Amino acid sequence: MSEQPAPVSVPDRQPLDEHAAESVRAYAAAERAKTDVLASVLEDIATNGYPSPESGVPWEIARDNHLADLAGEQPRVA
């Protein structure tokens, strides 16, 4: 993925206000970070093979931990 922003003067687009533009940039950065993590995991698997099942976390435990994290978060408006 390119780190270069889209061209500045595109006639058929409406500009965003500064707050909206910063929100979009923050979202893009967060998505890029998640993609980088996934890419590094895949590169590790390609280099070293799959991890052993004993070193993983059972899905039930991962699910319960994730649900507990969600329950402890502040409410959000969609």
CSV table of N, CA, C and O in Angstrom, one decimal:
chain,number,residue,atom,x,y,z
A,1,MET,N,0.8,-1.2,0.0
A,1,MET,CA,0.0,0.0,0.0
A,1,MET,C,0.9,1.2,0.0
A,1,MET,O,1.9,1.3,0.6
A,2,SER,N,0.4,2.2,-0.7
A,2,SER,CA,1.2,3.5,-0.8
A,2,SER,C,0.9,4.4,0.4
A,2,SER,O,-0.2,4.5,0.9
A,3,GLU,N,2.0,5.0,0.9
A,3,GLU,CA,1.8,6.0,2.0
A,3,GLU,C,1.5,7.4,1.4
A,3,GLU,O,1.4,8.3,2.1
A,4,GLN,N,1.5,7.5,0.1
A,4,GLN,CA,1.3,8.8,-0.6
A,4,GLN,C,-0.2,9.1,-0.5
A,4,GLN,O,-1.1,8.3,-0.8
A,5,PRO,N,-0.6,10.4,-0.2
A,5,PRO,CA,-2.0,10.8,-0.2
A,5,PRO,C,-2.5,10.9,-1.7
A,5,PRO,O,-1.7,11.0,-2.6
A,6,ALA,N,-3.8,10.9,-1.8
A,6,ALA,CA,-4.4,11.1,-3.1
A,6,ALA,C,-4.0,12.4,-3.7
A,6,ALA,O,-3.7,13.4,-2.9
A,7,PRO,N,-4.0,12.6,-5.0
A,7,PRO,CA,-3.7,13.9,-5.5
A,7,PRO,C,-4.6,15.0,-4.9
A,7,PRO,O,-5.8,14.8,-4.6
A,8,VAL,N,-4.1,16.2,-4.7
A,8,VAL,CA,-4.8,17.3,-4.0
A,8,VAL,C,-5.9,17.8,-4.8
A,8,VAL,O,-7.0,18.0,-4.3
A,9,SER,N,-5.8,18.2,-6.0
A,9,SER,CA,-6.8,18.8,-6.8
A,9,SER,C,-7.5,17.9,-7.7
A,9,SER,O,-7.1,17.7,-8.8
A,10,VAL,N,-8.6,17.3,-7.2
A,10,VAL,CA,-9.4,16.4,-8.0
A,10,VAL,C,-10.8,17.1,-8.2
A,10,VAL,O,-11.5,17.3,-7.2
A,11,PRO,N,-11.2,17.5,-9.4
A,11,PRO,CA,-12.3,18.3,-9.5
A,11,PRO,C,-13.7,17.7,-9.1
A,11,PRO,O,-14.6,18.5,-8.8
A,12,ASP,N,-13.8,16.4,-9.2
A,12,ASP,CA,-15.1,15.8,-8.9
A,12,ASP,C,-15.3,15.4,-7.5
A,12,ASP,O,-16.2,14.6,-7.2
A,13,ARG,N,-14.5,15.9,-6.6
A,13,ARG,CA,-14.6,15.5,-5.1
A,13,ARG,C,-14.9,16.7,-4.3
A,13,ARG,O,-14.5,17.8,-4.6
A,14,GLN,N,-15.6,16.5,-3.2
A,14,GLN,CA,-15.9,17.5,-2.3
A,14,GLN,C,-14.9,17.5,-1.1
A,14,GLN,O,-14.7,16.4,-0.6
A,15,PRO,N,-14.3,18.6,-0.8
A,15,PRO,CA,-13.4,18.6,0.3
A,15,PRO,C,-14.0,18.3,1.7
A,15,PRO,O,-15.2,18.6,1.9
A,16,LEU,N,-13.3,17.7,2.6
A,16,LEU,CA,-13.8,17.5,3.9
A,16,LEU,C,-13.3,18.6,4.8
A,16,LEU,O,-12.3,19.2,4.6
A,17,ASP,N,-14.1,18.8,5.9
A,17,ASP,CA,-13.6,19.8,6.8
A,17,ASP,C,-12.4,19.2,7.6
A,17,ASP,O,-12.2,18.0,7.5
A,18,GLU,N,-11.7,20.0,8.3
A,18,GLU,CA,-10.4,19.5,8.9
A,18,GLU,C,-10.7,18.4,9.9
A,18,GLU,O,-9.9,17.4,10.0
A,19,HIS,N,-11.7,18.5,10.7
A,19,HIS,CA,-12.0,17.4,11.7
A,19,HIS,C,-12.3,16.1,11.0
A,19,HIS,O,-11.8,15.1,11.4
A,20,ALA,N,-13.1,16.1,10.0
A,20,ALA,CA,-13.5,14.9,9.2
A,20,ALA,C,-12.2,14.3,8.6
A,20,ALA,O,-12.0,13.1,8.6
A,21,ALA,N,-11.4,15.2,8.0
A,21,ALA,CA,-10.2,14.7,7.3
A,21,ALA,C,-9.2,14.1,8.3
A,21,ALA,O,-8.6,13.0,8.1
A,22,GLU,N,-9.1,14.6,9.5
A,22,GLU,CA,-8.2,14.0,10.6
A,22,GLU,C,-8.8,12.7,11.0
A,22,GLU,O,-8.1,11.7,11.3
A,23,SER,N,-10.1,12.6,11.1
A,23,SER,CA,-10.8,11.3,11.5
A,23,SER,C,-10.5,10.2,10.4
A,23,SER,O,-10.2,9.1,10.8
A,24,VAL,N,-10.6,10.6,9.2
A,24,VAL,CA,-10.3,9.6,8.1
A,24,VAL,C,-8.9,9.2,8.1
A,24,VAL,O,-8.5,8.0,7.9
A,25,ARG,N,-8.0,10.2,8.3
A,25,ARG,CA,-6.5,9.8,8.4
A,25,ARG,C,-6.3,8.9,9.6
A,25,ARG,O,-5.5,8.0,9.5
A,26,ALA,N,-6.9,9.2,10.7
A,26,ALA,CA,-6.7,8.3,11.9
A,26,ALA,C,-7.2,6.9,11.6
A,26,ALA,O,-6.6,5.9,12.0
A,27,TYR,N,-8.4,6.8,11.0
A,27,TYR,CA,-8.9,5.5,10.6
A,27,TYR,C,-8.0,4.7,9.6
A,27,TYR,O,-7.7,3.6,9.8
A,28,ALA,N,-7.4,5.5,8.6
A,28,ALA,CA,-6.5,4.9,7.7
A,28,ALA,C,-5.3,4.4,8.4
A,28,ALA,O,-4.8,3.3,8.1
A,29,ALA,N,-4.7,5.1,9.3
A,29,ALA,CA,-3.5,4.7,10.1
A,29,ALA,C,-3.8,3.5,10.9
A,29,ALA,O,-3.0,2.6,11.0
A,30,ALA,N,-5.0,3.4,11.5
A,30,ALA,CA,-5.3,2.2,12.3
A,30,ALA,C,-5.5,1.0,11.5
A,30,ALA,O,-5.0,-0.1,11.8
A,31,GLU,N,-6.1,1.2,10.3
A,31,GLU,CA,-6.3,0.0,9.4
A,31,GLU,C,-4.9,-0.4,8.9
A,31,GLU,O,-4.6,-1.6,8.7
A,32,ARG,N,-4.0,0.5,8.6
A,32,ARG,CA,-2.7,0.2,8.1
A,32,ARG,C,-1.9,-0.6,9.1
A,32,ARG,O,-1.2,-1.5,8.8
A,33,ALA,N,-2.1,-0.1,10.4
A,33,ALA,CA,-1.4,-0.8,11.5
A,33,ALA,C,-1.9,-2.3,11.6
A,33,ALA,O,-1.1,-3.2,11.8
A,34,LYS,N,-3.2,-2.5,11.5
A,34,LYS,CA,-3.7,-3.8,11.6
A,34,LYS,C,-3.2,-4.7,10.4
A,34,LYS,O,-2.9,-5.9,10.6
A,35,THR,N,-3.2,-4.1,9.3
A,35,THR,CA,-2.7,-4.8,8.1
A,35,THR,C,-1.2,-5.2,8.2
A,35,THR,O,-0.8,-6.3,7.9
A,36,ASP,N,-0.4,-4.3,8.8
A,36,ASP,CA,1.0,-4.6,9.0
A,36,ASP,C,1.2,-5.7,10.0
A,36,ASP,O,2.0,-6.6,9.8
A,37,VAL,N,0.3,-5.8,11.1
A,37,VAL,CA,0.4,-6.9,12.0
A,37,VAL,C,0.0,-8.2,11.3
A,37,VAL,O,0.8,-9.2,11.5
A,38,LEU,N,-1.0,-8.2,10.5
A,38,LEU,CA,-1.4,-9.4,9.8
A,38,LEU,C,-0.3,-9.9,8.9
A,38,LEU,O,0.1,-11.0,8.8
A,39,ALA,N,0.3,-8.9,8.2
A,39,ALA,CA,1.4,-9.2,7.2
A,39,ALA,C,2.6,-9.8,8.0
A,39,ALA,O,3.2,-10.8,7.5
A,40,SER,N,2.9,-9.3,9.1
A,40,SER,CA,4.0,-9.8,9.9
A,40,SER,C,3.8,-11.3,10.4
A,40,SER,O,4.7,-12.1,10.4
A,41,VAL,N,2.5,-11.5,10.8
A,41,VAL,CA,2.2,-12.9,11.2
A,41,VAL,C,2.3,-13.9,10.0
A,41,VAL,O,2.8,-15.0,10.2
A,42,LEU,N,1.8,-13.5,8.9
A,42,LEU,CA,1.9,-14.3,7.7
A,42,LEU,C,3.3,-14.6,7.3
A,42,LEU,O,3.7,-15.7,6.9
A,43,GLU,N,4.1,-13.5,7.4
A,43,GLU,CA,5.6,-13.7,7.0
A,43,GLU,C,6.2,-14.6,8.0
A,43,GLU,O,7.1,-15.5,7.6
A,44,ASP,N,5.9,-14.5,9.3
A,44,ASP,CA,6.4,-15.5,10.3
A,44,ASP,C,6.0,-16.9,10.0
A,44,ASP,O,6.9,-17.8,10.1
A,45,ILE,N,4.8,-17.1,9.6
A,45,ILE,CA,4.3,-18.5,9.3
A,45,ILE,C,5.0,-19.0,8.0
A,45,ILE,O,5.5,-20.1,8.0
A,46,ALA,N,5.2,-18.1,7.0
A,46,ALA,CA,6.0,-18.5,5.8
A,46,ALA,C,7.4,-18.9,6.2
A,46,ALA,O,7.9,-19.8,5.6
A,47,THR,N,8.0,-18.2,7.1
A,47,THR,CA,9.4,-18.4,7.4
A,47,THR,C,9.6,-19.6,8.3
A,47,THR,O,10.5,-20.5,8.1
A,48,ASN,N,8.7,-19.7,9.4
A,48,ASN,CA,8.9,-20.7,10.4
A,48,ASN,C,7.9,-21.8,10.5
A,48,ASN,O,8.0,-22.7,11.3
A,49,GLY,N,6.9,-21.8,9.6
A,49,GLY,CA,5.8,-22.8,9.7
A,49,GLY,C,4.7,-22.4,10.7
A,49,GLY,O,4.8,-21.4,11.3
A,50,TYR,N,3.7,-23.2,10.7
A,50,TYR,CA,2.6,-23.0,11.6
A,50,TYR,C,3.0,-23.2,13.1
A,50,TYR,O,3.8,-24.1,13.4
A,51,PRO,N,2.5,-22.4,14.0
A,51,PRO,CA,2.8,-22.7,15.4
A,51,PRO,C,2.1,-24.0,15.9
A,51,PRO,O,1.1,-24.4,15.3
A,52,SER,N,2.6,-24.6,16.9
A,52,SER,CA,2.0,-25.8,17.4
A,52,SER,C,0.7,-25.5,18.1
A,52,SER,O,0.5,-24.5,18.7
A,53,PRO,N,-0.2,-26.5,18.0
A,53,PRO,CA,-1.5,-26.2,18.6
A,53,PRO,C,-1.4,-26.0,20.2
A,53,PRO,O,-2.2,-25.3,20.7
A,54,GLU,N,-0.4,-26.6,20.8
A,54,GLU,CA,-0.3,-26.5,22.2
A,54,GLU,C,0.1,-25.0,22.6
A,54,GLU,O,-0.2,-24.6,23.8
A,55,SER,N,0.7,-24.3,21.7
A,55,SER,CA,1.1,-22.9,22.1
A,55,SER,C,-0.1,-21.9,21.9
A,55,SER,O,0.1,-20.7,22.2
A,56,GLY,N,-1.2,-22.3,21.3
A,56,GLY,CA,-2.3,-21.4,21.0
A,56,GLY,C,-3.3,-21.3,22.2
A,56,GLY,O,-3.1,-21.9,23.2
A,57,VAL,N,-4.3,-20.5,22.0
A,57,VAL,CA,-5.4,-20.3,23.0
A,57,VAL,C,-6.6,-20.9,22.4
A,57,VAL,O,-7.0,-20.6,21.2
A,58,PRO,N,-7.3,-21.8,23.1
A,58,PRO,CA,-8.6,-22.4,22.6
A,58,PRO,C,-9.6,-21.3,22.3
A,58,PRO,O,-9.6,-20.2,23.0
A,59,TRP,N,-10.4,-21.5,21.2
A,59,TRP,CA,-11.2,-20.4,20.8
A,59,TRP,C,-12.2,-20.0,21.9
A,59,TRP,O,-12.7,-18.9,21.9
A,60,GLU,N,-12.7,-20.9,22.7
A,60,GLU,CA,-13.6,-20.6,23.8
A,60,GLU,C,-13.1,-19.6,24.7
A,60,GLU,O,-13.8,-18.7,25.1
A,61,ILE,N,-11.8,-19.8,25.1
A,61,ILE,CA,-11.2,-18.8,26.0
A,61,ILE,C,-11.0,-17.5,25.3
A,61,ILE,O,-11.2,-16.4,25.9
A,62,ALA,N,-10.5,-17.5,24.0
A,62,ALA,CA,-10.4,-16.2,23.3
A,62,ALA,C,-11.7,-15.5,23.2
A,62,ALA,O,-11.8,-14.3,23.4
A,63,ARG,N,-12.8,-16.3,22.9
A,63,ARG,CA,-14.1,-15.7,22.8
A,63,ARG,C,-14.5,-15.0,24.1
A,63,ARG,O,-15.0,-13.9,24.2
A,64,ASP,N,-14.4,-15.8,25.2
A,64,ASP,CA,-14.8,-15.3,26.5
A,64,ASP,C,-14.0,-14.1,26.9
A,64,ASP,O,-14.6,-13.1,27.5
A,65,ASN,N,-12.7,-14.1,26.6
A,65,ASN,CA,-11.9,-12.9,27.0
A,65,ASN,C,-12.3,-11.7,26.1
A,65,ASN,O,-12.4,-10.6,26.7
A,66,HIS,N,-12.6,-11.9,24.9
A,66,HIS,CA,-13.0,-10.8,24.0
A,66,HIS,C,-14.4,-10.3,24.5
A,66,HIS,O,-14.6,-9.0,24.5
A,67,LEU,N,-15.3,-11.1,24.8
A,67,LEU,CA,-16.6,-10.7,25.3
A,67,LEU,C,-16.5,-9.9,26.6
A,67,LEU,O,-17.2,-8.9,26.9
A,68,ALA,N,-15.6,-10.4,27.5
A,68,ALA,CA,-15.4,-9.6,28.7
A,68,ALA,C,-14.8,-8.3,28.5
A,68,ALA,O,-15.2,-7.3,29.1
A,69,ASP,N,-13.9,-8.2,27.5
A,69,ASP,CA,-13.3,-6.9,27.1
A,69,ASP,C,-14.4,-5.9,26.6
A,69,ASP,O,-14.5,-4.8,26.9
A,70,LEU,N,-15.3,-6.5,25.7
A,70,LEU,CA,-16.4,-5.7,25.2
A,70,LEU,C,-17.3,-5.2,26.3
A,70,LEU,O,-17.8,-4.1,26.2
A,71,ALA,N,-17.6,-6.1,27.3
A,71,ALA,CA,-18.5,-5.7,28.3
A,71,ALA,C,-18.0,-4.6,29.2
A,71,ALA,O,-18.7,-3.8,29.8
A,72,GLY,N,-16.6,-4.5,29.3
A,72,GLY,CA,-16.0,-3.5,30.1
A,72,GLY,C,-15.8,-2.2,29.4
A,72,GLY,O,-15.5,-1.2,30.1
A,73,GLU,N,-16.1,-2.1,28.1
A,73,GLU,CA,-15.9,-0.8,27.4
A,73,GLU,C,-17.0,0.2,27.7
A,73,GLU,O,-18.1,-0.2,28.1
A,74,GLN,N,-16.7,1.4,27.4
A,74,GLN,CA,-17.7,2.5,27.5
A,74,GLN,C,-18.7,2.3,26.4
A,74,GLN,O,-18.3,1.9,25.3
A,75,PRO,N,-19.9,2.6,26.6
A,75,PRO,CA,-20.9,2.6,25.5
A,75,PRO,C,-20.6,3.5,24.4
A,75,PRO,O,-20.0,4.6,24.6
A,76,ARG,N,-20.9,3.1,23.2
A,76,ARG,CA,-20.7,3.9,22.0
A,76,ARG,C,-21.9,4.1,21.2
A,76,ARG,O,-22.8,3.3,21.2
A,77,VAL,N,-22.0,5.2,20.5
A,77,VAL,CA,-23.1,5.5,19.6
A,77,VAL,C,-22.6,5.1,18.2
A,77,VAL,O,-21.6,5.5,17.8
A,78,ALA,N,-23.4,4.3,17.5
A,78,ALA,CA,-23.1,3.9,16.2
A,78,ALA,C,-23.2,5.0,15.2
A,78,ALA,O,-24.0,5.9,15.3
